[in-house]
Tab-separated table of C-alpha atoms in Angstrom:
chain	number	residue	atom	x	y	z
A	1	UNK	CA	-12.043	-61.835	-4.796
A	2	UNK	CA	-9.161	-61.064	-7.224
A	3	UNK	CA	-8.068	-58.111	-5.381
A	4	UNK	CA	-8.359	-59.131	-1.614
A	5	UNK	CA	-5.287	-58.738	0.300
A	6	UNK	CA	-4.459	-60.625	3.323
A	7	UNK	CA	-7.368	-59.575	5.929
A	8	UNK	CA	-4.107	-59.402	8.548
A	9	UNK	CA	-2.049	-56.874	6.431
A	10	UNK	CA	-5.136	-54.508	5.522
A	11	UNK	CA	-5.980	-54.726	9.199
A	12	UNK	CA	-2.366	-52.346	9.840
A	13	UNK	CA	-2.797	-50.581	7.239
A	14	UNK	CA	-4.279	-47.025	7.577
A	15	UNK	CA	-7.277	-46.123	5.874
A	16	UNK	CA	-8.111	-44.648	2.541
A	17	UNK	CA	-10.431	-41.650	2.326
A	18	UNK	CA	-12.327	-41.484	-0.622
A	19	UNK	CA	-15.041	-38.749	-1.693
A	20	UNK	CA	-18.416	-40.041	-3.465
A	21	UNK	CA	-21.164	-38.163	-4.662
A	22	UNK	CA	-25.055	-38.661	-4.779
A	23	UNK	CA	-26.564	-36.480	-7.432
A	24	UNK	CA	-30.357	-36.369	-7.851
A	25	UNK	CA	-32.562	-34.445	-10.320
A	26	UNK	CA	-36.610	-35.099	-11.100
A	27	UNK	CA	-37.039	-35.918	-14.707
A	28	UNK	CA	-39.713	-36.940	-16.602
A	29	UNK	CA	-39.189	-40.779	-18.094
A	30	UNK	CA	-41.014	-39.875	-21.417
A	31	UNK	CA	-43.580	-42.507	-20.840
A	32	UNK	CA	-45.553	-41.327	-17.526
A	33	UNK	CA	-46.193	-37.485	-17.134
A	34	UNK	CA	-45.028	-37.404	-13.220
A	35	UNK	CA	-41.170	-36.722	-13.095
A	36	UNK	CA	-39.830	-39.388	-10.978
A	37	UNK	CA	-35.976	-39.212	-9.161
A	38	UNK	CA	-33.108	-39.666	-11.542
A	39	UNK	CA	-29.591	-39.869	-10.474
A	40	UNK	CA	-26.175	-39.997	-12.630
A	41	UNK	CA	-24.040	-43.280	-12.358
A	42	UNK	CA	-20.064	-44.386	-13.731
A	43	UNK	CA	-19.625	-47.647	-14.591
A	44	UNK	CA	-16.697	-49.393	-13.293
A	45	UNK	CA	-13.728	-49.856	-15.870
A	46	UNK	CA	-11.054	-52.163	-13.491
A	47	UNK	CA	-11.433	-54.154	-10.746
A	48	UNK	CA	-12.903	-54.593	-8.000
A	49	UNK	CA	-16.501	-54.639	-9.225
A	50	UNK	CA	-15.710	-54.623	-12.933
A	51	UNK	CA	-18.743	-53.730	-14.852
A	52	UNK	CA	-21.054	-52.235	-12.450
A	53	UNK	CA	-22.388	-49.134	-11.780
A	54	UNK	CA	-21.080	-46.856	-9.191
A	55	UNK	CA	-21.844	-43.611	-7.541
A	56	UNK	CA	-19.001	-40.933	-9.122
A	57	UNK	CA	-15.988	-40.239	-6.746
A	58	UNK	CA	-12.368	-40.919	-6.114
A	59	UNK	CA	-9.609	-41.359	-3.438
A	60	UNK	CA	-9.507	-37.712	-1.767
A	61	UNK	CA	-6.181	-36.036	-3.020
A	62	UNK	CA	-4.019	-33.951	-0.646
A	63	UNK	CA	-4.593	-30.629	-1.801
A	64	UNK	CA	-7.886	-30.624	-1.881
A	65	UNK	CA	-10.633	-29.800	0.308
A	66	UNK	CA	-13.753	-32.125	0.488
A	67	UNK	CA	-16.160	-30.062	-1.299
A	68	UNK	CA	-13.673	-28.908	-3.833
A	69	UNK	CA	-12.910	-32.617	-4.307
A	70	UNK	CA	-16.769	-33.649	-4.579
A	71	UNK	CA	-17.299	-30.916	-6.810
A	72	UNK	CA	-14.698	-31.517	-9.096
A	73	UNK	CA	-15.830	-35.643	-9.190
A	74	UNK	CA	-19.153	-34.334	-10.053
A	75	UNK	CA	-17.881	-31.782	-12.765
A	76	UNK	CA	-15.568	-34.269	-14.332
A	77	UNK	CA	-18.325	-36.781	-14.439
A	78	UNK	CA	-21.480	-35.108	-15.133
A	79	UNK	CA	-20.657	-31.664	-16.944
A	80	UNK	CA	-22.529	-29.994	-13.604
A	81	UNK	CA	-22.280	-27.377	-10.966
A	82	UNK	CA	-25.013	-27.632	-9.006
A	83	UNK	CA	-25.776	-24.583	-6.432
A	84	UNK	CA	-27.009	-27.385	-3.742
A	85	UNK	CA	-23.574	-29.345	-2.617
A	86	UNK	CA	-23.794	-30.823	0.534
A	87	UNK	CA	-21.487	-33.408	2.810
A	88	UNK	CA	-23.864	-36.051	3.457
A	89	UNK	CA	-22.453	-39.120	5.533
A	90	UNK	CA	-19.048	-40.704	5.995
A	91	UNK	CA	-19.149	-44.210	5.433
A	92	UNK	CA	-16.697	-46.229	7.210
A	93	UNK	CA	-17.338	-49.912	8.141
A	94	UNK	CA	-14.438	-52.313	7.809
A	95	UNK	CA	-15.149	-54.103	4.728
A	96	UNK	CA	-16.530	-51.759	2.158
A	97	UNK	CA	-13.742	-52.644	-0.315
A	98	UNK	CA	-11.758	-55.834	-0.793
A	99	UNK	CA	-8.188	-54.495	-1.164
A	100	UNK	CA	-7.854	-51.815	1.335
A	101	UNK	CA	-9.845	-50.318	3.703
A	102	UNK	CA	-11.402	-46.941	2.354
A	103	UNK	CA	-13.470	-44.862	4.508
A	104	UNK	CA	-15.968	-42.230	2.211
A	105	UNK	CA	-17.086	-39.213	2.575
A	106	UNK	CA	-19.920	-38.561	0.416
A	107	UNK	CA	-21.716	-35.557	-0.883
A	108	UNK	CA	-24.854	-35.035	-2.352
A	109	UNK	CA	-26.032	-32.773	-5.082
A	110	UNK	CA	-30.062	-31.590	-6.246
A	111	UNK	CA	-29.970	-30.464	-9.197
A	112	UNK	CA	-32.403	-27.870	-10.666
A	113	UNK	CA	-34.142	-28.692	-13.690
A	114	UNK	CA	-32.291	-26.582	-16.524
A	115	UNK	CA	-28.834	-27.926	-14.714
A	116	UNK	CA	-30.123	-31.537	-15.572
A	117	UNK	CA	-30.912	-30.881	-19.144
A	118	UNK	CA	-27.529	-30.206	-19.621
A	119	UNK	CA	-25.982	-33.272	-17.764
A	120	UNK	CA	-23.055	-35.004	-20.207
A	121	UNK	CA	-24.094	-39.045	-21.011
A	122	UNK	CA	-21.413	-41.337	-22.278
A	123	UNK	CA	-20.900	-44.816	-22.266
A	124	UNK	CA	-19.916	-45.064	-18.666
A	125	UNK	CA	-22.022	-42.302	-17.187
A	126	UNK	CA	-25.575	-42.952	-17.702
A	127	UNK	CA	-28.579	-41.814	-15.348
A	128	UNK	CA	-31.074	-43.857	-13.913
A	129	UNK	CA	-34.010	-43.489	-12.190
A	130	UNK	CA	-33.092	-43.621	-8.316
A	131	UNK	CA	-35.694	-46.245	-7.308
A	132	UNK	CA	-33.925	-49.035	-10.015
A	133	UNK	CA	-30.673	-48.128	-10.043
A	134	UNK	CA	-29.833	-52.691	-9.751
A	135	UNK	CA	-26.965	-53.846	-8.161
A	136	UNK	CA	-24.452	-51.060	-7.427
A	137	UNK	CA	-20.618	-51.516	-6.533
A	138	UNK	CA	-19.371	-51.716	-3.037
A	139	UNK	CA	-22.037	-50.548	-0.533
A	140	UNK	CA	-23.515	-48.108	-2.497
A	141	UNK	CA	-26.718	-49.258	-2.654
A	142	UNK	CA	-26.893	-49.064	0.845
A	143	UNK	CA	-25.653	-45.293	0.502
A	144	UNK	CA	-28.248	-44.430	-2.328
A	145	UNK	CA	-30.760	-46.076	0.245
A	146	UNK	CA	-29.523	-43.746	2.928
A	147	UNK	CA	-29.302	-40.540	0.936
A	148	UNK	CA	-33.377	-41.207	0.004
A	149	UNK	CA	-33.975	-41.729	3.181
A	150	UNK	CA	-32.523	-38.732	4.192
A	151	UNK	CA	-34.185	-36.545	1.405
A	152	UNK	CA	-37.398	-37.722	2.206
A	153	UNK	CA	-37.083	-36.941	5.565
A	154	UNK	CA	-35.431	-33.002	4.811
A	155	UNK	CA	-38.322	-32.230	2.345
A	156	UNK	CA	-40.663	-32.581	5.475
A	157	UNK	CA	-38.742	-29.652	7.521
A	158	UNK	CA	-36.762	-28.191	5.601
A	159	UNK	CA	-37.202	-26.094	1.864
A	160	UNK	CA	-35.041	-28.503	0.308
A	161	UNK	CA	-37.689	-29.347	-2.001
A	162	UNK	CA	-36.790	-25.710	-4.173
A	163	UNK	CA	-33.615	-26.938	-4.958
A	164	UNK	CA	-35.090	-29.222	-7.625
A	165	UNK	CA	-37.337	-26.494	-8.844
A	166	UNK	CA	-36.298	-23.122	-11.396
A	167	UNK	CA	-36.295	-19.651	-10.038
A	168	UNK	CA	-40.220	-19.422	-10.982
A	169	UNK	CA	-42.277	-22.593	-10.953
A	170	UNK	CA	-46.001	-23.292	-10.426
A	171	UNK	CA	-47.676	-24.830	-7.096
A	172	UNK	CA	-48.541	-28.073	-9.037
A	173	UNK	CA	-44.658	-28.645	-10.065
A	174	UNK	CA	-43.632	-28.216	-5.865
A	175	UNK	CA	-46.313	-31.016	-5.668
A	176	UNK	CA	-44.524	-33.113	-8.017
A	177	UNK	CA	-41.181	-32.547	-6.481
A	178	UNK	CA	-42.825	-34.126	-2.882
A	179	UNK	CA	-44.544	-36.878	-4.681
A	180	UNK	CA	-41.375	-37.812	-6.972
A	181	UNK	CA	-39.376	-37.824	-2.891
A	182	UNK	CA	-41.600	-39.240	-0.865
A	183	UNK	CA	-42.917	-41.708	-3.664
A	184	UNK	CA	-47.066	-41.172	-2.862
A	185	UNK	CA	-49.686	-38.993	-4.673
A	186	UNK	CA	-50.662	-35.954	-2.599
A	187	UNK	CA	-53.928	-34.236	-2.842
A	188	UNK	CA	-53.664	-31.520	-4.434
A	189	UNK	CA	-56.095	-29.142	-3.280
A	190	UNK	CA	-54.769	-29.507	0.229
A	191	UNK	CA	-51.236	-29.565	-0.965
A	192	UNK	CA	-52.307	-26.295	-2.804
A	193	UNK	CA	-53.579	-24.747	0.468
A	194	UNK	CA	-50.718	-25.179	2.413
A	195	UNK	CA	-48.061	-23.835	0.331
A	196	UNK	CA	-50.425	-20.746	0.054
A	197	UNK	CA	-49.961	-20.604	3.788
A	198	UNK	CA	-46.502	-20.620	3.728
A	199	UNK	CA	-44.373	-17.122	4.348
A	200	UNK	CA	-41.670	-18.406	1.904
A	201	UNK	CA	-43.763	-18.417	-1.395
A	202	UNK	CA	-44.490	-15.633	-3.428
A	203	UNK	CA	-46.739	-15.187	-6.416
A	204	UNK	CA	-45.792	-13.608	-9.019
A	205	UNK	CA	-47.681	-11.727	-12.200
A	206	UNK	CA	-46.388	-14.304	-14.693
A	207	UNK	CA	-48.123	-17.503	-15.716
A	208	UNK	CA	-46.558	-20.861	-17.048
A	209	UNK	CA	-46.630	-20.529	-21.125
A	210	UNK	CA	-48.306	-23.019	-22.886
A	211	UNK	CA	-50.898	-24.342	-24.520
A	212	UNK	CA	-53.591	-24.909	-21.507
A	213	UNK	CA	-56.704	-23.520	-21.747
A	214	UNK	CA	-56.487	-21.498	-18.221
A	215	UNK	CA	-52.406	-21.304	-17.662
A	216	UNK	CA	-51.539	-21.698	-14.184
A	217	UNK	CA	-49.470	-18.697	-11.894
A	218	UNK	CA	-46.079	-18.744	-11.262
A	219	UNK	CA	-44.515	-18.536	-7.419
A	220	UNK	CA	-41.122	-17.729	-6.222
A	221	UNK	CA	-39.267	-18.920	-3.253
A	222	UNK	CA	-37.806	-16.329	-1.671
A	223	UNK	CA	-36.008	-18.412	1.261
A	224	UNK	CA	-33.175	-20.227	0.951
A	225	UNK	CA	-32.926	-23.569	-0.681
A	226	UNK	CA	-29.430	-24.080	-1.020
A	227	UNK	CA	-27.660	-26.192	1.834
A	228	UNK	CA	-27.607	-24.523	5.160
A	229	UNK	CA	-24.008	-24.631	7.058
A	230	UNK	CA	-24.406	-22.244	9.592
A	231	UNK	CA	-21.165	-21.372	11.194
A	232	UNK	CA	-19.213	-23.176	8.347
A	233	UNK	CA	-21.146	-21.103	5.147
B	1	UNK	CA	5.173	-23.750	14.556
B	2	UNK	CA	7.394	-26.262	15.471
B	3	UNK	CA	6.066	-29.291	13.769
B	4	UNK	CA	4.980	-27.539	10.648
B	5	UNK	CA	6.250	-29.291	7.758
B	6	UNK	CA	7.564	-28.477	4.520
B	7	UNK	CA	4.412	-27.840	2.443
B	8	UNK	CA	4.900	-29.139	-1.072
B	9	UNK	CA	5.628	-32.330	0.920
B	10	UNK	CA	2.490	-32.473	3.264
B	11	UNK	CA	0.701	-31.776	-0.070
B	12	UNK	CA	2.352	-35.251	-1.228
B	13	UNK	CA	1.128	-37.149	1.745
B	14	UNK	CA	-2.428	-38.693	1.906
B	15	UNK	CA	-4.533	-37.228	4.486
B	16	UNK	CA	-4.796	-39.060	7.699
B	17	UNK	CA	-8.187	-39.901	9.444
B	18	UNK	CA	-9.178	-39.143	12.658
B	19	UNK	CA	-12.447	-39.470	14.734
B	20	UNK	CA	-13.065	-36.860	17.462
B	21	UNK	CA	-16.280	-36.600	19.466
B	22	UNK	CA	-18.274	-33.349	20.920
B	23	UNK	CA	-20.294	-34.592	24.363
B	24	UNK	CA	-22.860	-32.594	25.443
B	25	UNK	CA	-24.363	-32.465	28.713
B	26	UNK	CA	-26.989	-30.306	31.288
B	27	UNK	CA	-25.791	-29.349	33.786
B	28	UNK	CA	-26.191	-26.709	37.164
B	29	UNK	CA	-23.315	-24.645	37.882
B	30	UNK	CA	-24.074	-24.502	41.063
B	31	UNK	CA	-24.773	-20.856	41.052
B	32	UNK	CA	-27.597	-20.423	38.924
B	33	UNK	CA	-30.860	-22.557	39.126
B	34	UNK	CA	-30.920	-23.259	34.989
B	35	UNK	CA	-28.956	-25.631	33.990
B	36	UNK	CA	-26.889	-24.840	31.017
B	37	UNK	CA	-24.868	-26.516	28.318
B	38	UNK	CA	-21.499	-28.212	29.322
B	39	UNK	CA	-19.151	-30.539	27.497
B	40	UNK	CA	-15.890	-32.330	28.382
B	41	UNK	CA	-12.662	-31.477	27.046
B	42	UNK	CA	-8.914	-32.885	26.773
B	43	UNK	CA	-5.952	-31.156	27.870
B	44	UNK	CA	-2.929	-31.693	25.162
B	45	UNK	CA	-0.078	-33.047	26.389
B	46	UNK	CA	2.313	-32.865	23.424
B	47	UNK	CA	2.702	-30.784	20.297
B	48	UNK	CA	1.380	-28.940	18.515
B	49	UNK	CA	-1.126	-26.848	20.741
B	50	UNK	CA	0.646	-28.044	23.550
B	51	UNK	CA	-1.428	-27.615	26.854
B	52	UNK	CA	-4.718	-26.892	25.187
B	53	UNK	CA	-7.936	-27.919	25.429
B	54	UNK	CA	-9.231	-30.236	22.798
B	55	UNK	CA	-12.282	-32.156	21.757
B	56	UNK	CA	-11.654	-35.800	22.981
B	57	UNK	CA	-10.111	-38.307	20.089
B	58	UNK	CA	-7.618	-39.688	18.020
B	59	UNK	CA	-6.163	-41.243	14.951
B	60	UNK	CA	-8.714	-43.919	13.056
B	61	UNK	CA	-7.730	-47.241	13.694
B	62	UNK	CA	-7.501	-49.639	10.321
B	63	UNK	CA	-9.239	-52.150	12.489
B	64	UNK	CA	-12.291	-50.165	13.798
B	65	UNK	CA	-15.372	-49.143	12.810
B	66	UNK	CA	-15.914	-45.114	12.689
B	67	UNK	CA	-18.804	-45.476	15.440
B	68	UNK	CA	-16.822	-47.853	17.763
B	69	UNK	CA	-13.738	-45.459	17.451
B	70	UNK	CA	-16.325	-42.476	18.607
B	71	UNK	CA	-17.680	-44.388	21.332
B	72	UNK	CA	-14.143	-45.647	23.083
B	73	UNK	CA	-12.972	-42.155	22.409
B	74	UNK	CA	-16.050	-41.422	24.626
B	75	UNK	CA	-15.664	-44.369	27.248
B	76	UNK	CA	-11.691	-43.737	27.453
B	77	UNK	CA	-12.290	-39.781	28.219
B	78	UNK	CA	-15.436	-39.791	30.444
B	79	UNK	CA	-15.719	-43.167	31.452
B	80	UNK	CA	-19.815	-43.107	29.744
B	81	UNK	CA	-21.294	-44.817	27.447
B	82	UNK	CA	-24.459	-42.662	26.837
B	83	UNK	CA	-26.986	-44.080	23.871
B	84	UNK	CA	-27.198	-40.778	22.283
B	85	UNK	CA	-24.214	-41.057	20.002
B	86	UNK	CA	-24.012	-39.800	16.063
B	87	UNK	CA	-22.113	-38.416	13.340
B	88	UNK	CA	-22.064	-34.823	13.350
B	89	UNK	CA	-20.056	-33.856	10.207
B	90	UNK	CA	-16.339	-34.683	8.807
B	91	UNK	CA	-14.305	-31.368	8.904
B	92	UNK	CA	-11.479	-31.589	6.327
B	93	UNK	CA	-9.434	-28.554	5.549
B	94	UNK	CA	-6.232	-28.050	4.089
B	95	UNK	CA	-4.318	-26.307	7.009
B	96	UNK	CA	-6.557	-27.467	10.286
B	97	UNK	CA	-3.175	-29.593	11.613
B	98	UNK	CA	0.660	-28.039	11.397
B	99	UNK	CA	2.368	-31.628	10.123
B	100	UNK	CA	0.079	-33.273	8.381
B	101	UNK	CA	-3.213	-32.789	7.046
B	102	UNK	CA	-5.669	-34.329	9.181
B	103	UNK	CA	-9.552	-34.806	8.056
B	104	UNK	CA	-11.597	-35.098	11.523
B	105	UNK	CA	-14.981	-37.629	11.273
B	106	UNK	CA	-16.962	-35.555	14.346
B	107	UNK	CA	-19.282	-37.621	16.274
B	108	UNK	CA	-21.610	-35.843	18.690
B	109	UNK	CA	-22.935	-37.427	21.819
B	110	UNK	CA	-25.714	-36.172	23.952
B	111	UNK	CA	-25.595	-37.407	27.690
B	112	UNK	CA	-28.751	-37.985	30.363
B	113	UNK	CA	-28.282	-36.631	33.575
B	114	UNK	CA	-28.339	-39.511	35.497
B	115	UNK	CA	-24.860	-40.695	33.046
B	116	UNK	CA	-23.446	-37.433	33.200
B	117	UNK	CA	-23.396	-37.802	36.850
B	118	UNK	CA	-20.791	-40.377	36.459
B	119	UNK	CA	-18.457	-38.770	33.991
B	120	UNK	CA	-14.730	-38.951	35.516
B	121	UNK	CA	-13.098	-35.526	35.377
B	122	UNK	CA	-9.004	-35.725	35.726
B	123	UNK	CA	-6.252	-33.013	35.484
B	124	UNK	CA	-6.239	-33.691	32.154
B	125	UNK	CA	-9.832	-34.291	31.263
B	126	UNK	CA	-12.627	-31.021	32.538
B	127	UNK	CA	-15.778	-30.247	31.940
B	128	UNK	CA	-16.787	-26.655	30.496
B	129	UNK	CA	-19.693	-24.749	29.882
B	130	UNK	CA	-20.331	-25.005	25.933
B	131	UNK	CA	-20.236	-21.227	25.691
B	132	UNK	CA	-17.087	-20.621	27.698
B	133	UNK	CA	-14.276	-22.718	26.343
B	134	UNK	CA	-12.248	-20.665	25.245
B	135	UNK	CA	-9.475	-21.007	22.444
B	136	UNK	CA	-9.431	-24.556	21.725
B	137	UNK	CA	-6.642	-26.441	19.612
B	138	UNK	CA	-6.783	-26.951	16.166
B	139	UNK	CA	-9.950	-25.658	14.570
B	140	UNK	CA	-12.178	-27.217	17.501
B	141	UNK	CA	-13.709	-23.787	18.035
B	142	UNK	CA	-15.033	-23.683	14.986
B	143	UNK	CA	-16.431	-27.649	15.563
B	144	UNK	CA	-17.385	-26.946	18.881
B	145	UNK	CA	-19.933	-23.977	17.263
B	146	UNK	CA	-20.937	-26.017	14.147
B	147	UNK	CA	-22.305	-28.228	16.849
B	148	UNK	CA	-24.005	-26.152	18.600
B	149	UNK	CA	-25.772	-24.398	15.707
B	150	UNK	CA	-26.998	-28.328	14.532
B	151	UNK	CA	-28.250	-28.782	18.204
B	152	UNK	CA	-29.897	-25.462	18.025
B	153	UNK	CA	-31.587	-26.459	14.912
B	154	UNK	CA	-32.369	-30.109	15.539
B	155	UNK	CA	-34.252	-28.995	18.800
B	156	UNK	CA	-36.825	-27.405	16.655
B	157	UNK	CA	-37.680	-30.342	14.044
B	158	UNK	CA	-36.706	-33.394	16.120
B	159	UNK	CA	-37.164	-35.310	19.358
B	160	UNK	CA	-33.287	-34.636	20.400
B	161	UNK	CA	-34.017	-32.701	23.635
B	162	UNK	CA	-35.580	-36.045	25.270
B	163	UNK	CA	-32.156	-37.195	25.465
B	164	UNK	CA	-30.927	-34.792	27.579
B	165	UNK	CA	-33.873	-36.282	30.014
B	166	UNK	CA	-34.024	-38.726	32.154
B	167	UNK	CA	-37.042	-41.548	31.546
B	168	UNK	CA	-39.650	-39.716	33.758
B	169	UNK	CA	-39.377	-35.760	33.763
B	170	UNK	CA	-41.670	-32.620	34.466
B	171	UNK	CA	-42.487	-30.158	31.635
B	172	UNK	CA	-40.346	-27.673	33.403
B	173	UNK	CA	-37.485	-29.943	32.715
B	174	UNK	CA	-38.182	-29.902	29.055
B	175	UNK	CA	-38.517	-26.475	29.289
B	176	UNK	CA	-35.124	-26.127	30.693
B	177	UNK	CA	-33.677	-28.057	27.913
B	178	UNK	CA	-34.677	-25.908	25.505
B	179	UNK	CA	-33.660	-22.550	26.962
B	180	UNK	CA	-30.132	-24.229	27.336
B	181	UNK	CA	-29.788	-24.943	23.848
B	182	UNK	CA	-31.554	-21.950	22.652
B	183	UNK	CA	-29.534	-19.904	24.860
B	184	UNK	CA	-33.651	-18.170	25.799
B	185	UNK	CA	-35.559	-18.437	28.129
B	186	UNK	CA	-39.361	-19.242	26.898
B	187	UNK	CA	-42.886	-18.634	28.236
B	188	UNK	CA	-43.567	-21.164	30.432
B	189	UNK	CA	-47.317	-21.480	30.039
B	190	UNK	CA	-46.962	-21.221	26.439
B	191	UNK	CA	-44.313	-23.822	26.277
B	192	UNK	CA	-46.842	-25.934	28.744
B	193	UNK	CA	-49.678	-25.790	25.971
B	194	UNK	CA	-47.611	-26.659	22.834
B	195	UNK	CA	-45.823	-30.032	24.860
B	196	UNK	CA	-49.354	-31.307	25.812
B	197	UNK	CA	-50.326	-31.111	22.444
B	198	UNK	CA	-47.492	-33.153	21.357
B	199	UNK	CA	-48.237	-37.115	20.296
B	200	UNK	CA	-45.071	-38.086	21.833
B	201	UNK	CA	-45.717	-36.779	25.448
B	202	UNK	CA	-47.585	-39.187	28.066
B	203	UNK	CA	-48.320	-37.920	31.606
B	204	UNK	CA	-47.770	-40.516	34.288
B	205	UNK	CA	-49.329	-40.899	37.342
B	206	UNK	CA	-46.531	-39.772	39.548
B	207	UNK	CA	-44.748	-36.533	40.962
B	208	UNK	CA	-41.537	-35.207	41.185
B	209	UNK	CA	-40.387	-36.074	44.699
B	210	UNK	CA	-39.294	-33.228	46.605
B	211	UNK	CA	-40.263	-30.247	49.593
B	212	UNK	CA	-42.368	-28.208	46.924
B	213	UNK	CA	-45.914	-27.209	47.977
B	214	UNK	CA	-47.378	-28.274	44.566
B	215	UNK	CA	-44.952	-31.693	43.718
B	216	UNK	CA	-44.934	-31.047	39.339
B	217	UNK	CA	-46.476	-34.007	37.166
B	218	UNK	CA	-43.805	-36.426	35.729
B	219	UNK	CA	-43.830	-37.219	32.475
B	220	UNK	CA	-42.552	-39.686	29.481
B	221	UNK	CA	-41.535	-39.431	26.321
B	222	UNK	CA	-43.191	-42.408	24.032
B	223	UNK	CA	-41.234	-41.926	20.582
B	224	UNK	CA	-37.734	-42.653	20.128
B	225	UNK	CA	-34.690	-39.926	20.987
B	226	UNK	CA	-32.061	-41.935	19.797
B	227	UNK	CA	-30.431	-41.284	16.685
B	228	UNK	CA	-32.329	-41.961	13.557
B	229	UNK	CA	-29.980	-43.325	11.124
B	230	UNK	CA	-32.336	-44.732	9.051
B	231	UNK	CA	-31.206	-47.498	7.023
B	232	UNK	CA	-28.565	-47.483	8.395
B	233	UNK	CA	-29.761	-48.287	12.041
């Protein structure tokens, strides 16, 4: 590779910390009525990795914290300003990057419908859906594998699952935020029954507008979805 | 403080990495019959915080992975090498070190009996009980109770109390894990009903050796306790 130093000399020298960001949102592709998982990607303008996509991020500068830093990669990049910010994973192995050794810390972001609809495109951001995002810089495929992994795993015990969904939303629309993770249909009329079970979701008097012949009610969640930090919140 | 240095010029200076590790073990005190939550700690030697007690670690290597640094962080303090060994979280503030700004990868490692039996203790290396350590350097306190609050949580959703147990255990046992990390003590008979119902829980055919009257059913856990990284594993 162009920019590989000698493996001795990067061996002494101290690591780089980078922050990176994962950002997911369910959107509809226009051609199948399920939303599916989308997620925001920069393409690389200078080597290494020239030309291919990466997740958004930068070297971590010294006056900034880690979420101010993640939250300012995904502003510049994106336009957003998601409520659900989260530290994910550092990744650290040796050789992520041919010129120096950079250890990152990455962060990921769900982003709520009406958020997404206002996410900034340009030539070198573009989203994609998350399940063909191709052949990604660095290891970042192997992050983006990670970071689904880990989503479809929180949506089974935790109520990260709201954080994709508006302040009012109908039971059908939680279903498609499950399917979209976890990639399977679900049946609805047990899917149905157990979110009526659950202490966290409350109907309201409104129903969804539209042109259905028998509109379906609106719930609430009145936990919370945002990320949970305990003693660090 | 002493070492503190001149702060437009730590603002100039990248932040340096380093990997420190939170090891939790069960533990009697001797006194009481429950055991409780204890963890090893490091005394400082130098500046700054001079003298006191610290999570066990130390500057990133450029040549080693994050996990291997964690792990001979863990073998150099304790002398173990338990299999319960993950990231926790990376703690990066602007002010947690005097001279330089320092962001901390946290590993957590959770220790079977039968390995905690072997753990070296020095004049410079003791083992406390989680909730009694007192002022810690740095911002370790606040580390040190982030942990916690995960292990309280994880209990509840995962498999993690298995590897505070040894391969064969009675339900009491399992019982006693849980009111250490919940910091409760729970209805036995009640706690009895919901672990047979588990999928994970397999009754042997033997008993716990010993001068009871009634020798308590040993039992095994048939999932996995280890850390589920995913793809990353």
């Amino acid at each position: 590779m162009v920019y590989a130093a000698n493996v001795s000399e990067r061996r002494r020298q101290p690591p780089e910390l980078a922050i990176s960001t994962v950002i997911f949102a369910l959107r509809g592709d226009g051609e199948e009525s399920r939303p599916t998982l989308w997620m925001p990607l920069v393409r690389r303008t200078r080597q290494p990795y020239q030309d291919l996509w990466a997740l958004p991020g930068g070297p971590l500068s010294a006056a900034e914290s880690l979420q101010d830093a993640a939250a300012r990669n995904l502003q510049e990049t994106t336009g957003l300003q998601p409520d659900y910010l989260e530290q994910l994973y550092a990744f650290g192995g040796l050789d992520r990057s041919p010129a120096q050794r950079v250890v990152s810390i990455v962060y990921w972001a769900l982003v709520k419908p009406d958020e997404a609809a206002l996410a900034r495109e340009t030539d070198n951001v573009r989203w994609f859906r998350a399940d063909g995002v191709g052949q990604l810089a660095f290891d970042h495929n192997q992050i983006v594998d990670y970071a689904l992994w880990r989503l479809r795993n929180k949506v089974a015990y935790s109520s990260i699952a709201y954080a994709f969904l508006g302040e009012k939303f109908t039971l059908a629309q939680v279903r498609e935020v499950y399917e979209a993770v976890l990639g399977k249909t679900l049946d609805p009329a047990n899917f149905r029954r157990q979110l009526r079970a659950a202490p966290d979701i409350q109907a309201t008097d409104e129903y969804l507008q539209g042109g259905r012949h028998r509109p379906p009610r609106l719930f609430r969640y009145t936990g919370s979805a945002g990320p949970k930090n305990g003693p660090l919140a």
